Short mmCIF file of C-alpha atoms and ligand atoms in Angstrom, two decimals:
data_model
loop_
_atom_site.label_atom_id
_atom_site.label_comp_id
_atom_site.label_asym_id
_atom_site.label_seq_id
_atom_site.Cartn_x
_atom_site.Cartn_y
_atom_site.Cartn_z
CA MET L 764 19.35 -7.47 27.35
CA GLY L 765 22.11 -8.15 24.82
CA ALA L 766 19.84 -10.35 22.75
CA LYS L 767 17.16 -7.70 22.79
CA MET L 768 19.64 -5.03 21.68
CA GLU L 769 20.75 -7.25 18.84
CA ALA L 770 17.14 -7.84 17.77
CA ASP L 771 16.37 -4.11 17.99
CA MET L 772 19.37 -3.22 15.87
CA ARG L 773 18.40 -5.84 13.34
CA LYS L 774 14.94 -4.34 13.17
CA ASP L 775 16.38 -0.82 12.84
CA ILE L 776 18.64 -1.74 9.98
CA PHE L 777 15.87 -3.64 8.19
CA ASP L 778 13.43 -0.74 8.58
CA HIS L 779 16.10 1.65 7.35
CA LEU L 780 16.76 -0.50 4.29
CA GLN L 781 13.06 -0.36 3.46
CA LYS L 782 13.41 3.42 3.24
CA LEU L 783 16.47 3.54 1.01
CA PRO L 784 15.80 4.49 -2.61
CA PHE L 785 16.24 2.52 -5.82
CA SER L 786 19.53 4.25 -6.48
CA TYR L 787 20.98 2.62 -3.35
CA TYR L 788 19.95 -0.83 -4.46
CA ASP L 789 21.24 -0.20 -8.00
CA ASN L 790 24.72 -0.23 -6.50
CA THR L 791 24.40 -2.67 -3.62
CA ASN L 792 24.43 -6.42 -3.51
CA THR L 793 21.61 -8.18 -1.69
CA GLY L 794 23.88 -10.92 -0.31
CA LYS L 795 26.17 -8.32 1.23
CA LEU L 796 23.22 -6.60 2.83
CA MET L 797 22.04 -9.92 4.25
CA SER L 798 25.44 -10.30 5.80
CA ARG L 799 25.19 -6.90 7.45
CA ILE L 800 21.76 -7.66 8.83
CA VAL L 801 22.45 -11.17 10.06
CA THR L 802 26.10 -12.08 10.61
CA ASP L 803 27.53 -8.69 11.54
CA LEU L 804 25.19 -8.32 14.47
CA PHE L 805 25.91 -11.73 16.04
CA ASP L 806 28.70 -10.46 18.27
CA ILE L 807 26.83 -7.38 19.40
CA SER L 808 24.74 -9.21 21.98
CA GLU L 809 27.81 -10.94 23.45
CA LEU L 810 29.54 -7.60 23.75
CA ALA L 811 26.46 -5.92 25.11
CA HIS L 812 25.82 -8.36 27.91
CA HIS L 813 29.36 -9.35 28.87
CA GLY L 814 31.12 -6.08 28.08
CA PRO L 815 29.88 -3.65 30.73
CA GLU L 816 29.89 -6.33 33.44
CA ASP L 817 33.42 -7.50 32.66
CA LEU L 818 34.67 -3.97 32.47
CA PHE L 819 33.08 -2.93 35.75
CA ILE L 820 34.20 -5.95 37.76
CA SER L 821 37.71 -5.85 36.33
CA ILE L 822 38.27 -2.19 37.09
CA LEU L 823 36.96 -2.68 40.62
CA LYS L 824 39.22 -5.68 41.25
CA LEU L 825 42.22 -4.00 39.66
CA THR L 826 42.06 -0.83 41.73
CA GLY L 827 41.21 -2.77 44.91
CA SER L 828 44.08 -5.21 44.58
CA PHE L 829 46.41 -2.44 43.47
CA ILE L 830 45.73 -0.47 46.65
CA ILE L 831 46.32 -3.57 48.78
CA LEU L 832 49.56 -4.37 46.93
CA LEU L 833 50.70 -0.80 47.36
CA ASN L 834 50.10 -1.13 51.10
CA ILE L 835 52.17 -4.29 51.34
CA ASN L 836 55.17 -2.98 49.46
CA VAL L 837 55.55 0.18 47.41
CA ARG L 838 58.77 -0.64 45.56
CA ILE L 839 57.65 -4.00 44.19
CA THR L 840 54.35 -2.44 43.20
CA VAL L 841 56.16 0.22 41.17
CA ILE L 842 57.97 -2.55 39.28
CA LEU L 843 54.63 -4.31 38.84
CA LEU L 844 53.08 -1.13 37.48
CA LEU L 845 55.93 -0.69 35.02
CA PHE L 846 55.29 -4.10 33.48
CA THR L 847 51.57 -3.49 33.50
CA PHE L 848 52.13 -0.42 31.34
CA VAL L 849 54.23 -2.41 28.91
CA MET L 850 51.37 -4.90 28.71
CA LEU L 851 48.88 -2.11 28.14
CA TYR L 852 50.92 -0.71 25.28
CA PHE L 853 51.23 -4.16 23.77
CA SER L 854 47.46 -4.69 23.96
CA TYR L 855 46.82 -1.31 22.45
CA SER L 856 49.02 -1.93 19.44
CA TYR L 857 47.41 -5.31 18.83
CA ASN L 858 43.96 -3.87 19.17
CA ARG L 859 44.23 -1.92 15.96
CA ARG L 860 45.52 -4.93 14.09
CA MET L 861 42.71 -7.07 15.44
CA ARG L 862 40.16 -4.53 14.34
CA GLY L 863 41.65 -4.60 10.85
CA VAL L 864 41.44 -8.36 10.46
CA PHE L 865 38.01 -8.62 12.02
CA LYS L 866 36.79 -6.02 9.60
CA SER L 867 38.24 -7.88 6.67
CA ASN L 868 36.68 -11.11 8.05
CA ARG L 869 33.31 -9.44 7.79
CA GLU L 870 33.90 -8.12 4.31
CA LYS L 871 35.04 -11.50 3.10
CA ILE L 872 32.11 -13.40 4.57
CA ALA L 873 29.83 -10.78 2.99
CA ASN L 874 31.43 -11.61 -0.36
CA VAL L 875 30.74 -15.27 0.26
CA ASN L 876 27.11 -14.44 1.02
CA ALA L 877 26.88 -12.33 -2.10
CA GLN L 878 28.26 -15.17 -4.17
CA ILE L 879 25.75 -17.63 -2.71
CA GLN L 880 22.87 -15.26 -3.25
CA ASP L 881 23.86 -14.56 -6.83
CA SER L 882 24.45 -18.15 -7.74
CA LEU L 883 21.34 -19.55 -6.11
CA SER L 884 18.97 -16.95 -7.48
CA GLY L 885 20.37 -17.62 -10.92
CA ILE L 886 20.35 -21.38 -10.44
CA ARG L 887 18.14 -21.92 -13.49
CA VAL L 888 20.57 -20.07 -15.72
CA VAL L 889 23.49 -21.88 -14.11
CA LYS L 890 21.95 -25.23 -14.91
CA SER L 891 20.85 -24.29 -18.40
CA PHE L 892 24.45 -23.44 -19.26
CA ALA L 893 25.67 -26.46 -17.27
CA ASN L 894 27.98 -24.06 -15.47
CA GLU L 895 27.81 -25.67 -12.04
CA ASP L 896 31.58 -26.11 -11.99
CA ILE L 897 32.23 -22.46 -12.76
CA GLU L 898 29.89 -21.43 -9.97
CA SER L 899 31.64 -23.81 -7.57
CA LEU L 900 34.95 -22.35 -8.58
CA LYS L 901 33.77 -18.78 -8.04
CA PHE L 902 32.40 -19.81 -4.68
CA ALA L 903 35.61 -21.58 -3.73
CA GLN L 904 37.62 -18.43 -4.47
CA GLY L 905 35.52 -16.33 -2.13
CA ASN L 906 35.55 -19.07 0.44
CA ILE L 907 39.33 -19.36 0.33
CA GLU L 908 39.72 -15.61 0.70
CA PHE L 909 37.54 -15.82 3.76
CA LEU L 910 39.63 -18.68 5.09
CA LYS L 911 42.76 -16.57 4.59
CA THR L 912 41.48 -13.65 6.62
CA LYS L 913 40.25 -16.11 9.24
CA GLU L 914 43.78 -17.51 9.41
CA ASP L 915 45.15 -13.99 9.69
CA SER L 916 42.82 -13.23 12.53
CA TYR L 917 43.69 -16.41 14.43
CA PHE L 918 47.36 -15.66 13.92
CA ILE L 919 47.01 -12.17 15.33
CA MET L 920 44.81 -13.39 18.17
CA GLY L 921 47.32 -16.11 18.94
CA ARG L 922 50.15 -13.57 19.14
CA PHE L 923 48.02 -11.26 21.21
CA PHE L 924 47.05 -13.88 23.78
CA SER L 925 50.44 -15.55 24.01
CA GLY L 926 52.10 -12.13 24.24
CA ASN L 927 49.89 -11.27 27.15
CA ASN L 928 50.61 -14.60 28.83
CA PHE L 929 54.31 -14.00 28.36
CA PHE L 930 54.13 -10.59 30.04
CA GLN L 931 52.14 -12.03 32.90
CA GLY L 932 54.88 -14.62 33.42
CA ILE L 933 57.52 -11.91 33.30
CA LEU L 934 55.53 -9.95 35.82
CA TYR L 935 55.49 -12.88 38.24
CA LEU L 936 59.13 -13.50 37.74
CA SER L 937 60.13 -9.89 38.30
CA VAL L 938 58.10 -9.75 41.51
CA ILE L 939 59.75 -12.93 42.84
CA LEU L 940 63.17 -11.72 41.76
CA SER L 941 62.88 -8.24 43.17
CA GLY L 942 61.20 -9.68 46.29
CA GLY L 943 64.14 -12.07 46.72
CA ILE L 944 66.61 -9.23 46.36
CA PHE L 945 64.73 -7.07 48.86
CA ILE L 946 64.63 -10.00 51.32
CA SER L 947 68.36 -10.61 51.02
CA LEU L 948 68.88 -6.90 51.61
CA GLY L 949 66.70 -7.21 54.69
CA SER L 950 64.12 -4.66 53.61
CA LEU L 951 61.28 -7.19 53.14
CA ASN L 952 60.20 -10.17 55.20
CA ILE L 953 59.25 -13.52 53.70
CA SER L 954 55.63 -13.52 54.89
CA ASP L 955 55.02 -10.17 53.13
CA LEU L 956 56.36 -11.56 49.87
CA VAL L 957 54.14 -14.63 50.16
CA VAL L 958 51.07 -12.47 50.79
CA TYR L 959 52.12 -10.23 47.92
CA ILE L 960 52.42 -13.11 45.48
CA LEU L 961 49.02 -14.44 46.55
CA TYR L 962 47.49 -11.02 45.87
CA ILE L 963 49.05 -10.75 42.44
CA ASN L 964 46.63 -13.43 41.32
CA ILE L 965 43.74 -11.14 42.19
CA PHE L 966 45.48 -8.39 40.22
CA LEU L 967 46.15 -10.58 37.17
CA ASN L 968 42.75 -12.20 36.99
CA PRO L 969 40.93 -9.01 35.86
CA ILE L 970 43.74 -8.31 33.40
CA ASP L 971 42.97 -11.67 31.80
CA LYS L 972 39.35 -10.68 31.66
CA LEU L 973 40.21 -7.36 30.07
CA VAL L 974 42.29 -9.09 27.44
CA ASN L 975 39.32 -11.26 26.56
CA PHE L 976 37.11 -8.22 26.60
CA THR L 977 39.39 -6.50 24.12
CA GLU L 978 38.87 -9.25 21.59
CA GLN L 979 35.13 -9.28 22.15
CA PHE L 980 34.98 -5.52 21.89
CA GLN L 981 36.82 -5.47 18.58
CA ARG L 982 34.53 -8.13 17.18
CA GLY L 983 31.45 -6.30 18.31
CA ILE L 984 32.64 -2.86 17.27
CA THR L 985 33.54 -3.88 13.70
CA GLY L 986 30.00 -5.22 13.30
CA PHE L 987 28.67 -2.06 14.84
CA GLU L 988 30.66 0.12 12.45
CA ARG L 989 29.23 -1.76 9.49
CA PHE L 990 25.79 -1.36 11.03
CA LEU L 991 26.35 2.40 11.26
CA GLU L 992 27.51 2.59 7.65
CA VAL L 993 24.06 1.48 6.54
CA MET L 994 22.20 3.50 9.14
CA ASN L 995 24.08 6.65 8.12
CA THR L 996 23.08 6.27 4.49
CA GLU L 997 20.45 8.95 4.14
CA PRO L 998 17.31 8.00 2.28
CA ASP L 999 17.62 10.87 -0.23
CA ILE L 1000 13.98 10.64 -1.22
CA GLU L 1001 11.95 11.56 1.83
CA ASP L 1002 8.82 13.45 2.73
CA ARG L 1003 9.24 17.20 2.93
CA GLU L 1004 8.08 18.92 6.06
CA ASN L 1005 4.85 20.31 4.66
CA SER L 1006 4.07 17.40 2.36
CA VAL L 1007 0.41 16.69 1.77
CA GLU L 1008 -1.78 13.62 1.42
CA ILE L 1009 -3.56 13.28 -1.88
CA ARG L 1010 -6.94 11.61 -2.01
CA ASN L 1011 -9.58 11.30 -4.72
CA ILE L 1012 -7.32 12.89 -7.28
CA LYS L 1013 -8.29 13.32 -10.91
CA GLY L 1014 -4.91 12.23 -12.15
CA ASP L 1015 -3.65 15.07 -14.34
CA ILE L 1016 0.09 14.69 -14.71
CA GLU L 1017 2.35 17.40 -16.00
CA PHE L 1018 6.09 17.30 -16.73
CA LYS L 1019 7.70 20.73 -16.90
CA ASP L 1020 11.26 21.02 -18.20
CA VAL L 1021 12.18 17.73 -16.59
CA SER L 1022 15.79 16.59 -16.84
CA PHE L 1023 17.16 13.45 -15.32
CA SER L 1024 20.42 11.53 -15.18
CA TYR L 1025 21.25 8.43 -13.16
CA ASN L 1026 24.70 9.45 -12.03
CA ASP L 1027 25.27 12.99 -13.19
CA LYS L 1028 27.13 11.74 -16.25
CA HIS L 1029 24.83 12.43 -19.12
CA ASN L 1030 21.15 13.21 -19.15
CA ILE L 1031 18.86 10.31 -19.99
CA LEU L 1032 15.99 12.76 -20.30
CA SER L 1033 16.36 16.50 -20.91
CA ASN L 1034 13.80 19.28 -20.92
CA ILE L 1035 10.77 17.07 -21.13
CA ASN L 1036 7.45 18.92 -21.31
CA ILE L 1037 4.40 16.67 -21.40
CA LYS L 1038 0.85 16.66 -20.13
CA LEU L 1039 -0.85 13.39 -19.38
CA PRO L 1040 -4.51 14.34 -19.11
CA ALA L 1041 -6.69 12.71 -16.45
CA GLY L 1042 -8.52 9.60 -17.52
CA LYS L 1043 -6.73 9.41 -20.88
CA THR L 1044 -4.29 6.87 -22.20
CA THR L 1045 -0.93 8.14 -23.34
CA ALA L 1046 1.53 5.84 -25.02
CA ILE L 1047 5.28 6.25 -25.14
CA VAL L 1048 7.17 4.82 -28.05
CA GLY L 1049 10.86 4.86 -28.75
CA PRO L 1050 13.88 2.71 -29.37
CA SER L 1051 15.22 0.49 -26.61
CA GLY L 1052 17.35 2.44 -24.14
CA SER L 1053 15.78 5.80 -25.00
CA GLY L 1054 14.56 6.25 -21.43
CA LYS L 1055 10.94 5.09 -21.49
CA SER L 1056 11.16 3.06 -18.28
CA THR L 1057 13.18 5.84 -16.71
CA PHE L 1058 10.41 8.26 -17.58
CA CYS L 1059 7.86 6.04 -15.83
CA SER L 1060 9.94 5.63 -12.69
CA LEU L 1061 10.09 9.38 -12.19
CA ILE L 1062 6.35 9.71 -11.57
CA PRO L 1063 6.31 7.57 -8.38
CA ARG L 1064 9.59 9.27 -7.40
CA PHE L 1065 11.66 6.11 -7.54
CA TYR L 1066 14.40 8.48 -8.64
CA GLU L 1067 14.62 12.20 -8.01
CA ILE L 1068 14.64 14.47 -11.04
CA ASN L 1069 17.58 16.84 -11.47
CA ASP L 1070 15.67 19.75 -12.95
CA GLY L 1071 12.17 20.93 -13.59
CA SER L 1072 9.05 19.59 -11.93
CA ILE L 1073 6.44 16.88 -12.16
CA ALA L 1074 2.99 17.69 -10.86
CA ILE L 1075 -0.12 15.63 -10.23
CA ASP L 1076 -3.32 17.68 -10.26
CA GLY L 1077 -1.11 20.74 -10.05
CA ILE L 1078 0.73 19.59 -6.91
CA ASP L 1079 4.48 19.05 -7.24
CA ILE L 1080 5.14 15.38 -6.47
CA ARG L 1081 7.90 16.43 -4.08
CA ASP L 1082 5.21 18.06 -1.95
CA ILE L 1083 3.11 14.93 -1.82
CA ARG L 1084 3.61 12.42 0.95
CA LEU L 1085 5.51 9.55 -0.63
CA LYS L 1086 3.16 6.89 0.66
CA SER L 1087 0.08 8.58 -0.68
CA LEU L 1088 1.81 9.34 -4.00
CA ARG L 1089 2.73 5.70 -4.50
CA ASN L 1090 -0.68 4.53 -3.32
CA SER L 1091 -2.17 6.54 -6.19
CA ILE L 1092 -0.07 4.83 -8.84
CA GLY L 1093 -0.36 1.27 -10.07
CA ILE L 1094 2.47 -0.27 -12.07
CA VAL L 1095 2.48 -3.35 -14.23
CA GLN L 1096 5.90 -4.23 -15.56
CA GLN L 1097 7.41 -6.79 -17.84
CA ASP L 1098 8.94 -8.89 -15.13
CA VAL L 1099 6.60 -9.61 -12.32
CA TYR L 1100 7.84 -10.25 -8.82
CA MET L 1101 5.95 -12.89 -6.88
CA PHE L 1102 6.54 -13.23 -3.16
CA SER L 1103 6.83 -16.78 -2.00
CA GLY L 1104 3.43 -17.65 -0.56
CA SER L 1105 -0.02 -18.43 -1.89
CA ILE L 1106 -1.71 -16.92 -4.94
CA LYS L 1107 -4.15 -15.21 -2.63
CA GLU L 1108 -1.41 -13.55 -0.63
CA ASN L 1109 0.21 -12.38 -3.83
CA ILE L 1110 -2.95 -10.75 -5.16
CA ALA L 1111 -3.72 -9.26 -1.76
CA TYR L 1112 -0.34 -7.52 -1.88
CA GLY L 1113 -2.18 -4.76 -3.73
CA LYS L 1114 -4.42 -4.19 -0.72
CA PRO L 1115 -3.38 -6.09 2.39
CA ASP L 1116 -6.74 -5.75 4.13
CA ALA L 1117 -8.77 -6.96 1.15
CA THR L 1118 -11.63 -9.37 1.78
CA ASP L 1119 -11.84 -12.68 -0.05
CA LYS L 1120 -14.68 -11.33 -2.13
CA GLU L 1121 -12.58 -8.38 -3.31
CA ILE L 1122 -9.71 -10.70 -4.18
CA PHE L 1123 -11.95 -12.98 -6.23
CA GLU L 1124 -13.43 -9.98 -7.98
CA ALA L 1125 -10.00 -8.61 -8.89
CA ALA L 1126 -8.92 -12.02 -10.16
CA ASN L 1127 -12.07 -12.20 -12.23
CA LYS L 1128 -11.37 -8.83 -13.82
CA ALA L 1129 -7.83 -9.94 -14.58
CA ASN L 1130 -9.14 -13.11 -16.29
CA ILE L 1131 -7.32 -15.39 -13.90
CA HIS L 1132 -10.09 -16.54 -11.56
CA GLU L 1133 -11.01 -19.63 -13.55
CA PHE L 1134 -7.43 -20.73 -13.83
CA ILE L 1135 -6.91 -20.35 -10.10
CA MET L 1136 -10.06 -22.34 -9.34
CA SER L 1137 -8.80 -25.15 -11.55
CA LEU L 1138 -5.71 -25.55 -9.36
CA TYR L 1139 -5.57 -28.23 -6.72
CA ASP L 1140 -5.44 -25.81 -3.82
CA GLY L 1141 -7.27 -22.96 -5.54
CA TYR L 1142 -6.31 -19.59 -4.11
CA ASP L 1143 -4.10 -21.24 -1.50
CA THR L 1144 -1.79 -22.73 -4.12
CA TYR L 1145 1.85 -22.02 -3.33
CA VAL L 1146 3.44 -20.09 -6.20
CA GLY L 1147 7.04 -21.09 -5.48
CA GLU L 1148 9.93 -18.69 -5.04
CA ARG L 1149 9.42 -15.77 -7.43
CA GLY L 1150 6.37 -17.58 -8.77
CA VAL L 1151 8.34 -20.30 -10.57
CA LYS L 1152 5.31 -22.55 -10.60
CA LEU L 1153 3.34 -20.20 -12.81
CA SER L 1154 3.66 -19.33 -16.48
CA GLY L 1155 4.61 -15.82 -17.60
CA GLY L 1156 1.07 -15.01 -18.63
CA GLN L 1157 -0.36 -16.29 -15.36
CA LYS L 1158 2.08 -14.25 -13.32
CA GLN L 1159 1.26 -11.19 -15.39
CA ARG L 1160 -2.45 -11.65 -14.81
CA ILE L 1161 -1.88 -12.01 -11.08
CA SER L 1162 0.06 -8.77 -11.10
CA ILE L 1163 -2.82 -7.14 -12.97
CA ALA L 1164 -5.24 -8.46 -10.37
CA ARG L 1165 -3.03 -6.85 -7.74
CA VAL L 1166 -3.43 -3.48 -9.40
CA PHE L 1167 -7.19 -3.95 -9.82
CA LEU L 1168 -7.32 -4.49 -6.09
CA LYS L 1169 -5.20 -1.44 -5.40
CA ASN L 1170 -7.48 0.58 -7.68
CA PRO L 1171 -5.19 3.58 -8.23
CA PRO L 1172 -6.22 6.62 -10.30
CA ILE L 1173 -2.94 6.51 -12.22
CA LEU L 1174 -1.70 3.48 -14.10
CA ILE L 1175 1.68 2.74 -15.63
CA LEU L 1176 2.06 -0.20 -17.98
CA ASP L 1177 5.72 -0.65 -18.79
CA GLU L 1178 6.01 -3.31 -21.49
CA ALA L 1179 3.44 -5.28 -19.55
CA THR L 1180 2.81 -7.74 -22.34
CA SER L 1181 6.17 -7.74 -24.09
CA ALA L 1182 7.37 -11.00 -22.64
CA LEU L 1183 4.24 -12.87 -23.64
CA ASP L 1184 3.28 -14.80 -26.73
CA ASN L 1185 0.64 -13.34 -29.02
CA GLU L 1186 -2.09 -15.55 -27.65
CA SER L 1187 -1.68 -14.61 -24.00
CA GLU L 1188 -0.96 -11.04 -25.01
CA LYS L 1189 -4.41 -10.79 -26.59
CA PHE L 1190 -5.91 -12.31 -23.50
CA ILE L 1191 -4.13 -9.90 -21.20
CA GLN L 1192 -4.70 -6.94 -23.45
CA LYS L 1193 -8.39 -7.22 -22.66
CA SER L 1194 -7.88 -7.12 -18.93
CA LEU L 1195 -5.41 -4.26 -19.29
CA GLU L 1196 -7.97 -2.27 -21.26
CA LYS L 1197 -10.47 -2.93 -18.51
CA LEU L 1198 -7.90 -1.81 -15.96
CA ALA L 1199 -7.10 1.39 -17.87
CA ARG L 1200 -10.69 2.54 -18.06
CA ASN L 1201 -11.18 5.86 -16.24
CA ARG L 1202 -7.58 6.04 -15.12
CA THR L 1203 -4.74 8.23 -16.29
CA THR L 1204 -2.75 5.61 -18.11
CA LEU L 1205 0.77 5.62 -19.41
CA VAL L 1206 1.55 2.71 -21.73
CA ILE L 1207 4.87 1.57 -23.05
CA ALA L 1208 4.77 -1.23 -25.53
CA HIS L 1209 7.12 -2.21 -28.25
CA ARG L 1210 4.40 -4.01 -30.12
CA LEU L 1211 2.79 -0.99 -31.65
CA SER L 1212 -0.46 -2.83 -32.31
CA THR L 1213 -1.26 -2.56 -28.62
CA ILE L 1214 -1.15 1.22 -28.46
CA ARG L 1215 -2.99 2.10 -31.62
CA SER L 1216 -6.05 3.24 -29.68
CA ALA L 1217 -4.15 5.47 -27.25
CA ASP L 1218 -5.44 9.02 -26.95
CA GLU L 1219 -1.98 10.35 -27.60
CA ILE L 1220 1.27 8.75 -28.65
CA ILE L 1221 4.58 10.31 -27.71
CA VAL L 1222 7.76 9.31 -29.48
CA ILE L 1223 10.96 9.74 -27.54
CA THR L 1224 14.47 9.22 -28.85
CA ASP L 1225 17.88 10.18 -27.53
CA GLU L 1226 17.11 13.73 -28.55
CA GLY L 1227 14.00 13.94 -26.38
CA ILE L 1228 10.40 14.11 -27.53
CA LYS L 1229 10.38 13.77 -31.28
CA GLU L 1230 6.70 13.55 -32.13
CA LYS L 1231 3.31 13.46 -30.54
CA GLY L 1232 -0.23 12.91 -31.75
CA THR L 1233 -2.73 10.17 -32.40
CA HIS L 1234 -1.89 7.08 -34.36
CA ASP L 1235 -3.46 8.41 -37.56
CA GLU L 1236 -1.80 11.81 -37.23
CA LEU L 1237 1.61 10.28 -36.74
CA ILE L 1238 1.23 7.86 -39.61
CA SER L 1239 0.28 10.64 -41.97
CA LYS L 1240 3.22 12.69 -40.68
CA ASN L 1241 5.50 9.96 -41.98
CA GLY L 1242 8.16 10.50 -39.31
CA VAL L 1243 9.82 8.26 -36.71
CA TYR L 1244 6.58 6.65 -35.58
CA ALA L 1245 5.51 5.83 -39.12
CA TYR L 1246 8.96 4.36 -39.71
CA LEU L 1247 8.80 2.17 -36.57
CA HIS L 1248 5.27 1.17 -37.48
CA ASN L 1249 6.14 0.15 -41.01
CA MET L 1250 9.16 -1.78 -39.76
CA GLN L 1251 6.92 -3.88 -37.55
CA PHE L 1252 4.16 -4.54 -39.98
CA LYS L 1253 5.92 -4.96 -43.26
CA ASP L 1254 6.91 -8.58 -42.54
CA ILE L 1255 3.45 -9.68 -41.57
N1 LIG R 1474 19.31 2.04 -12.65
C1 LIG R 1474 20.04 2.57 -13.63
N2 LIG R 1474 21.24 3.12 -13.36
C2 LIG R 1474 21.97 3.67 -14.35
N3 LIG R 1474 21.61 3.73 -15.65
C3 LIG R 1474 20.42 3.19 -15.97
C4 LIG R 1474 19.58 2.58 -14.99
N4 LIG R 1474 18.46 2.13 -15.60
C5 LIG R 1474 18.59 2.44 -16.91
N5 LIG R 1474 19.77 3.08 -17.14
C6 LIG R 1474 20.22 3.61 -18.44
O1 LIG R 1474 19.28 4.57 -18.86
C7 LIG R 1474 18.99 4.47 -20.23
C8 LIG R 1474 17.50 4.34 -20.45
O2 LIG R 1474 17.05 3.12 -19.91
P1 LIG R 1474 15.54 2.72 -19.88
O3 LIG R 1474 14.74 3.85 -19.34
O4 LIG R 1474 15.41 1.43 -19.18
O5 LIG R 1474 15.22 2.53 -21.44
P2 LIG R 1474 13.95 1.95 -22.16
O6 LIG R 1474 12.95 1.56 -21.12
O7 LIG R 1474 13.50 3.06 -23.04
O8 LIG R 1474 14.42 0.78 -22.96
C9 LIG R 1474 19.79 3.27 -20.73
O9 LIG R 1474 20.90 3.78 -21.41
C10 LIG R 1474 20.23 2.54 -19.48
O10 LIG R 1474 21.49 2.00 -19.66
MG1 LIG R 1475 12.14 -0.28 -20.54
#
C-alpha cells in the first residue's frame, strides 16, 4: 500500500507539473524539481506502511500494560508516569529540531541535483572551456553542504535516541529504587516488584517503537510538505468554466490594446493593436529584446496578458479551451528541442497517432525525407539526447516536419532560420513557404531578406508598433524599417 501511495503521489506531482505555466519554469530549476519528484517521496512509503501499524500497536500495548501496572501498584506507576511525561516532553522538543534538519537535508540534496543537472546538460560548454575543474569545485561545494546537514541530522538523531535511552534507564532505576523503599517499608512484597519489573518491558517496548516512529514521521512529513508546496502552486493559466473548443477555424487573429509584462515591473508590450488576417503572412521586425518572441508567446497563452484581449476568429483566447487553442497553433523556433528517441518518434510528436505514410509525407514536405533514408537505420535512427547527432539544419527540418504533421491553421515562425547558414536557410526557406501556404502566419526573422514577400510587415521597438505596411511601402517611407534594411544590405 505504501509503495502504491508513493507511486500515486509521484504521478500526481508529475501531472501537476505538466499543467504549470511557463512563468513557473522561468523561476524554477529542473534539478530541484527532479529532487522533489524522486528523492523527497522515498520516505513516504515507509511512513505510510509502517506508521499506522506502529502507532496502533504501540498505543494498544501502552494502555494495556499501563492498566496492568496500575493494578499491581499505584504509587510506583505514578512515578513511572512522571518520567514518561518528561520523556514525552524531551521527544517533543527534539521533534521540531529533527524536522528542521531533515528539511534542510532535502533542500541541500536538491541543490546537489540542480548542480548535476546544470553541469551535465551543459557538458559541451564545460568541455569547450575546459572548465571541468570549476564544475567539480561547484559540485563539491554543494556536496559538502549536504554532508554538513547530514552530519547535523545524525548529531540530533544521536542525541534524541541516546536521550531516550537515558530516560528509559532512569525509569528502570527509579522503579527499582522506589520499589526497594516500599518493600523496606513493608508496603510492597517482593513478588509484586518482580512482576512489575517484568511488565515494564512491555510498557517500554512500544515507547521504543514510538521513538522510531517519530523519526520516520519527520522524514516522511518533510517530504510531504515539499510535495504539497508544488501541488499547491496553482496553474494560473487554466480553462475557464465555459471555455469552448475551436475547430476548423479560419485563423483571424486580433490584438486589442494588449499590454504585457513578465513580472509587473515594466511593460514589455503596451497597447498593441494588430490584426493578423486569416491565411496571410505577417512579419514582425524589430531590434533584439523589443519583445517579438514575447508577442508570439501570448497567442498560445504561454503567458497571460495583463490588459486588453487577443481573439481568434472573434473568440477571446481566454474563452478557448487551452488544448484546442494550442492544437490550432504550430510553432517553429530557433532552438529545436528533440526528445531522445528515434527520428520517427520525434516527427510523430506533432501528431502521436500518425501513420507511417503521414510521417513520410511530412518529412518529404520538410525536405528531410531523403536525408533520413540515407541514414543507416532510416527513420529509426536514434537522434541522441536533444538531437545531438543531427546538424542544426536537420533538426530544424525535423521540427518543420512535426508542424506539417500537426497541420495547424495558425503558424508562428520565431527566428526559425536564424541559427542556420545561408545555404541551409535557403533550403529551409522553401519548406517554410510551403508550410505557410493557406495558414495565418506570423514570421519573425532578423534576416530581412526572408520576409520581403510578407503581406504585411510590422515594426516594433521599445515604444510599441512603429510602422506597418508592405516591404515597398516601408522602404519608400524611409523610416525604421528602411534603416534596418539598409544596414543589412549595404555591406553586401
Ligand atoms: N521569461 C522571461 N522572463 C522575464 N523577462 C523576459 C523573459 N523572456 C524575455 N524577457 C525580457 O523581455 C524582453 C523581450 O524579450 P523577447 O521577446 O525575447 O525579445 P525579442 O524576441 O524581440 O528579441 C527582453 O528585455 C527580455 O529580457
Ligand atoms: Mg526572440
